[in-house]
Amino acid sequence: MKRLLALSALVLTMVFSTSATAQKFPGLDKSPADIATQPSSYKISKKNIRVIYSRPQLKGRMINDLAPAGKVWRTGANEAAEITFYNDTNFGGKAVKAGTYSLFTIPGDKEWTVVLNKNLNQWGAYSYDKAGDVLRVTAKATKNSESLEAFSVTFTDTDMVMGWGTTLVSVPFSI
């Protein structure tokens, strides 16, 4: 009888102590993080540019509701996007030193202003400070025939391209 009670106590202790120390993980983010690189091939490990950003979804909303025209936008969701240049680069016609910057945009109808800011680790654009701007360039906004549900960034050999809905914004660069 004593053995049965001792064994029962041991089993109960193990069951409750395991659940008490189990790690709880949050659910999936509604705007998952993504990385775009140039060159984009995973077979090439030496990168020139990398953008880390979160991908908000339209879900029936208009871009202007989420990224209002004429206002500084974090260029994605959650934290402000970050762009790393591994070499000194000509970005949108202006020289930028190698380094990591916050990436902001100011949407417009026919063009967007793309902003590189030295202040990192910012949540959204709430603490955006224009005094931290390293450069601003104007990028042409065009319409695409296909619509992208999730905000996306990609690279060609000569352009960084941001797309959302039917809007495409291209920023030329050269290394």
PDB file of C-alpha atoms in Angstrom, residues 11-141:
ATOM      1  CA  VAL A  11       3.485  10.190 -11.013  1.00  0.00           C
ATOM      2  CA  LEU A  12       1.341  13.162  -9.938  1.00  0.00           C
ATOM      3  CA  THR A  13       4.443  15.220  -9.159  1.00  0.00           C
ATOM      4  CA  MET A  14       5.900  14.484 -12.599  1.00  0.00           C
ATOM      5  CA  VAL A  15       2.655  15.341 -14.401  1.00  0.00           C
ATOM      6  CA  PHE A  16       2.125  18.659 -12.623  1.00  0.00           C
ATOM      7  CA  SER A  17       5.759  19.755 -12.653  1.00  0.00           C
ATOM      8  CA  THR A  18       6.009  19.176 -16.431  1.00  0.00           C
ATOM      9  CA  SER A  19       2.949  21.294 -17.216  1.00  0.00           C
ATOM     10  CA  ALA A  20       4.000  23.987 -14.754  1.00  0.00           C
ATOM     11  CA  THR A  21       7.341  24.488 -16.504  1.00  0.00           C
ATOM     12  CA  ALA A  22       6.133  24.043 -20.096  1.00  0.00           C
ATOM     13  CA  GLN A  23       7.015  26.986 -22.353  1.00  0.00           C
ATOM     14  CA  LYS A  24       4.078  28.826 -23.879  1.00  0.00           C
ATOM     15  CA  PHE A  25       4.710  30.266 -27.356  1.00  0.00           C
ATOM     16  CA  PRO A  26       2.686  33.083 -28.900  1.00  0.00           C
ATOM     17  CA  GLY A  27       0.578  32.407 -31.977  1.00  0.00           C
ATOM     18  CA  LEU A  28       1.713  33.291 -35.468  1.00  0.00           C
ATOM     19  CA  ASP A  29       2.185  36.973 -36.251  1.00  0.00           C
ATOM     20  CA  LYS A  30      -0.513  38.354 -38.528  1.00  0.00           C
ATOM     21  CA  SER A  31       2.187  40.273 -40.447  1.00  0.00           C
ATOM     22  CA  PRO A  32       5.069  37.812 -40.673  1.00  0.00           C
ATOM     23  CA  ALA A  33       8.638  39.021 -40.981  1.00  0.00           C
ATOM     24  CA  ASP A  34      10.488  38.479 -44.242  1.00  0.00           C
ATOM     25  CA  ILE A  35      13.903  39.206 -45.728  1.00  0.00           C
ATOM     26  CA  ALA A  36      14.714  40.339 -49.262  1.00  0.00           C
ATOM     27  CA  THR A  37      18.308  40.287 -50.491  1.00  0.00           C
ATOM     28  CA  GLN A  38      20.302  41.376 -53.507  1.00  0.00           C
ATOM     29  CA  PRO A  39      21.358  39.171 -55.136  1.00  0.00           C
ATOM     30  CA  SER A  40      18.223  37.206 -54.304  1.00  0.00           C
ATOM     31  CA  SER A  41      19.572  33.721 -55.046  1.00  0.00           C
ATOM     32  CA  TYR A  42      20.172  31.644 -51.927  1.00  0.00           C
ATOM     33  CA  LYS A  43      23.121  30.086 -53.780  1.00  0.00           C
ATOM     34  CA  ILE A  44      25.038  33.379 -53.546  1.00  0.00           C
ATOM     35  CA  SER A  45      26.121  34.010 -49.967  1.00  0.00           C
ATOM     36  CA  LYS A  46      27.836  37.382 -50.550  1.00  0.00           C
ATOM     37  CA  LYS A  47      24.986  39.878 -50.511  1.00  0.00           C
ATOM     38  CA  ASN A  48      25.022  43.555 -51.485  1.00  0.00           C
ATOM     39  CA  ILE A  49      21.761  44.659 -49.831  1.00  0.00           C
ATOM     40  CA  ARG A  50      19.354  43.100 -47.316  1.00  0.00           C
ATOM     41  CA  VAL A  51      15.929  44.358 -46.223  1.00  0.00           C
ATOM     42  CA  ILE A  52      14.220  42.964 -43.116  1.00  0.00           C
ATOM     43  CA  TYR A  53      10.536  43.872 -42.948  1.00  0.00           C
ATOM     44  CA  SER A  54       7.107  42.614 -41.922  1.00  0.00           C
ATOM     45  CA  ARG A  55       4.397  41.862 -44.488  1.00  0.00           C
ATOM     46  CA  PRO A  56       1.001  43.430 -43.732  1.00  0.00           C
ATOM     47  CA  GLN A  57      -1.994  42.068 -45.655  1.00  0.00           C
ATOM     48  CA  LEU A  58      -4.633  44.204 -47.359  1.00  0.00           C
ATOM     49  CA  LYS A  59      -7.580  41.980 -46.281  1.00  0.00           C
ATOM     50  CA  GLY A  60     -10.068  44.086 -48.241  1.00  0.00           C
ATOM     51  CA  ARG A  61      -8.586  47.403 -47.129  1.00  0.00           C
ATOM     52  CA  MET A  62      -7.029  50.083 -49.302  1.00  0.00           C
ATOM     53  CA  ILE A  63      -3.300  50.832 -49.191  1.00  0.00           C
ATOM     54  CA  ASN A  64      -4.087  54.428 -48.253  1.00  0.00           C
ATOM     55  CA  ASP A  65      -5.857  53.160 -45.104  1.00  0.00           C
ATOM     56  CA  LEU A  66      -2.693  51.401 -43.923  1.00  0.00           C
ATOM     57  CA  ALA A  67      -0.005  53.650 -45.454  1.00  0.00           C
ATOM     58  CA  PRO A  68      -1.613  57.094 -45.821  1.00  0.00           C
ATOM     59  CA  ALA A  69      -0.381  59.306 -48.653  1.00  0.00           C
ATOM     60  CA  GLY A  70       1.873  62.119 -47.505  1.00  0.00           C
ATOM     61  CA  LYS A  71       2.660  60.545 -44.106  1.00  0.00           C
ATOM     62  CA  VAL A  72       5.795  58.744 -42.966  1.00  0.00           C
ATOM     63  CA  TRP A  73       5.206  54.980 -43.031  1.00  0.00           C
ATOM     64  CA  ARG A  74       7.352  52.243 -41.462  1.00  0.00           C
ATOM     65  CA  THR A  75       7.449  50.394 -44.827  1.00  0.00           C
ATOM     66  CA  GLY A  76       5.738  47.240 -43.655  1.00  0.00           C
ATOM     67  CA  ALA A  77       4.217  46.322 -40.319  1.00  0.00           C
ATOM     68  CA  ASN A  78       5.393  46.087 -36.718  1.00  0.00           C
ATOM     69  CA  GLU A  79       8.971  47.388 -36.365  1.00  0.00           C
ATOM     70  CA  ALA A  80      10.288  49.841 -38.934  1.00  0.00           C
ATOM     71  CA  ALA A  81      11.902  47.977 -41.805  1.00  0.00           C
ATOM     72  CA  GLU A  82      15.706  47.881 -41.808  1.00  0.00           C
ATOM     73  CA  ILE A  83      17.956  47.976 -44.843  1.00  0.00           C
ATOM     74  CA  THR A  84      21.608  46.956 -44.781  1.00  0.00           C
ATOM     75  CA  PHE A  85      24.088  47.974 -47.462  1.00  0.00           C
ATOM     76  CA  TYR A  86      27.187  45.777 -47.323  1.00  0.00           C
ATOM     77  CA  ASN A  87      29.087  48.160 -49.605  1.00  0.00           C
ATOM     78  CA  ASP A  88      28.962  51.872 -50.313  1.00  0.00           C
ATOM     79  CA  THR A  89      26.078  52.126 -52.779  1.00  0.00           C
ATOM     80  CA  ASN A  90      24.368  54.593 -55.073  1.00  0.00           C
ATOM     81  CA  PHE A  91      20.734  54.360 -53.972  1.00  0.00           C
ATOM     82  CA  GLY A  92      18.140  56.320 -55.917  1.00  0.00           C
ATOM     83  CA  GLY A  93      20.881  58.478 -57.395  1.00  0.00           C
ATOM     84  CA  LYS A  94      22.497  59.353 -54.061  1.00  0.00           C
ATOM     85  CA  ALA A  95      25.551  57.939 -52.319  1.00  0.00           C
ATOM     86  CA  VAL A  96      24.958  55.938 -49.150  1.00  0.00           C
ATOM     87  CA  LYS A  97      27.688  54.480 -46.934  1.00  0.00           C
ATOM     88  CA  ALA A  98      27.735  50.799 -46.056  1.00  0.00           C
ATOM     89  CA  GLY A  99      25.693  50.199 -42.905  1.00  0.00           C
ATOM     90  CA  THR A 100      22.223  49.473 -41.553  1.00  0.00           C
ATOM     91  CA  TYR A 101      19.415  52.031 -41.621  1.00  0.00           C
ATOM     92  CA  SER A 102      15.708  52.187 -40.801  1.00  0.00           C
ATOM     93  CA  LEU A 103      13.693  52.259 -44.020  1.00  0.00           C
ATOM     94  CA  PHE A 104      10.712  54.592 -44.131  1.00  0.00           C
ATOM     95  CA  THR A 105       8.557  55.687 -47.040  1.00  0.00           C
ATOM     96  CA  ILE A 106       6.139  58.508 -47.681  1.00  0.00           C
ATOM     97  CA  PRO A 107       3.534  57.204 -50.151  1.00  0.00           C
ATOM     98  CA  GLY A 108       2.139  59.359 -52.936  1.00  0.00           C
ATOM     99  CA  ASP A 109       0.046  58.843 -56.064  1.00  0.00           C
ATOM    100  CA  LYS A 110       2.782  58.981 -58.705  1.00  0.00           C
ATOM    101  CA  GLU A 111       5.907  58.864 -56.542  1.00  0.00           C
ATOM    102  CA  TRP A 112       7.010  57.820 -53.088  1.00  0.00           C
ATOM    103  CA  THR A 113       9.738  59.335 -50.961  1.00  0.00           C
ATOM    104  CA  VAL A 114      12.099  56.661 -49.654  1.00  0.00           C
ATOM    105  CA  VAL A 115      13.899  57.584 -46.432  1.00  0.00           C
ATOM    106  CA  LEU A 116      16.982  56.031 -44.849  1.00  0.00           C
ATOM    107  CA  ASN A 117      17.224  56.923 -41.167  1.00  0.00           C
ATOM    108  CA  LYS A 118      20.116  56.227 -38.776  1.00  0.00           C
ATOM    109  CA  ASN A 119      17.850  55.499 -35.771  1.00  0.00           C
ATOM    110  CA  LEU A 120      17.380  51.732 -35.526  1.00  0.00           C
ATOM    111  CA  ASN A 121      15.030  49.473 -33.525  1.00  0.00           C
ATOM    112  CA  GLN A 122      11.968  51.668 -33.913  1.00  0.00           C
ATOM    113  CA  TRP A 123       8.444  50.356 -33.483  1.00  0.00           C
ATOM    114  CA  GLY A 124       6.462  51.649 -36.428  1.00  0.00           C
ATOM    115  CA  ALA A 125       6.968  55.301 -37.282  1.00  0.00           C
ATOM    116  CA  TYR A 126       5.752  56.582 -33.931  1.00  0.00           C
ATOM    117  CA  SER A 127       9.192  57.773 -32.820  1.00  0.00           C
ATOM    118  CA  TYR A 128      10.427  58.675 -36.315  1.00  0.00           C
ATOM    119  CA  ASP A 129      12.733  61.696 -36.117  1.00  0.00           C
ATOM    120  CA  LYS A 130      13.539  63.523 -39.355  1.00  0.00           C
ATOM    121  CA  ALA A 131      16.829  64.683 -37.772  1.00  0.00           C
ATOM    122  CA  GLY A 132      18.046  61.066 -38.112  1.00  0.00           C
ATOM    123  CA  ASP A 133      17.541  60.991 -41.894  1.00  0.00           C
ATOM    124  CA  VAL A 134      20.656  59.993 -43.809  1.00  0.00           C
ATOM    125  CA  LEU A 135      19.046  60.480 -47.216  1.00  0.00           C
ATOM    126  CA  ARG A 136      15.747  60.870 -49.011  1.00  0.00           C
ATOM    127  CA  VAL A 137      15.133  59.847 -52.604  1.00  0.00           C
ATOM    128  CA  THR A 138      12.106  60.058 -54.855  1.00  0.00           C
ATOM    129  CA  ALA A 139      10.929  56.795 -56.415  1.00  0.00           C
ATOM    130  CA  LYS A 140       8.445  56.390 -59.230  1.00  0.00           C
ATOM    131  CA  ALA A 141       5.169  54.632 -58.373  1.00  0.00           C
TER     132      ALA A 141
END
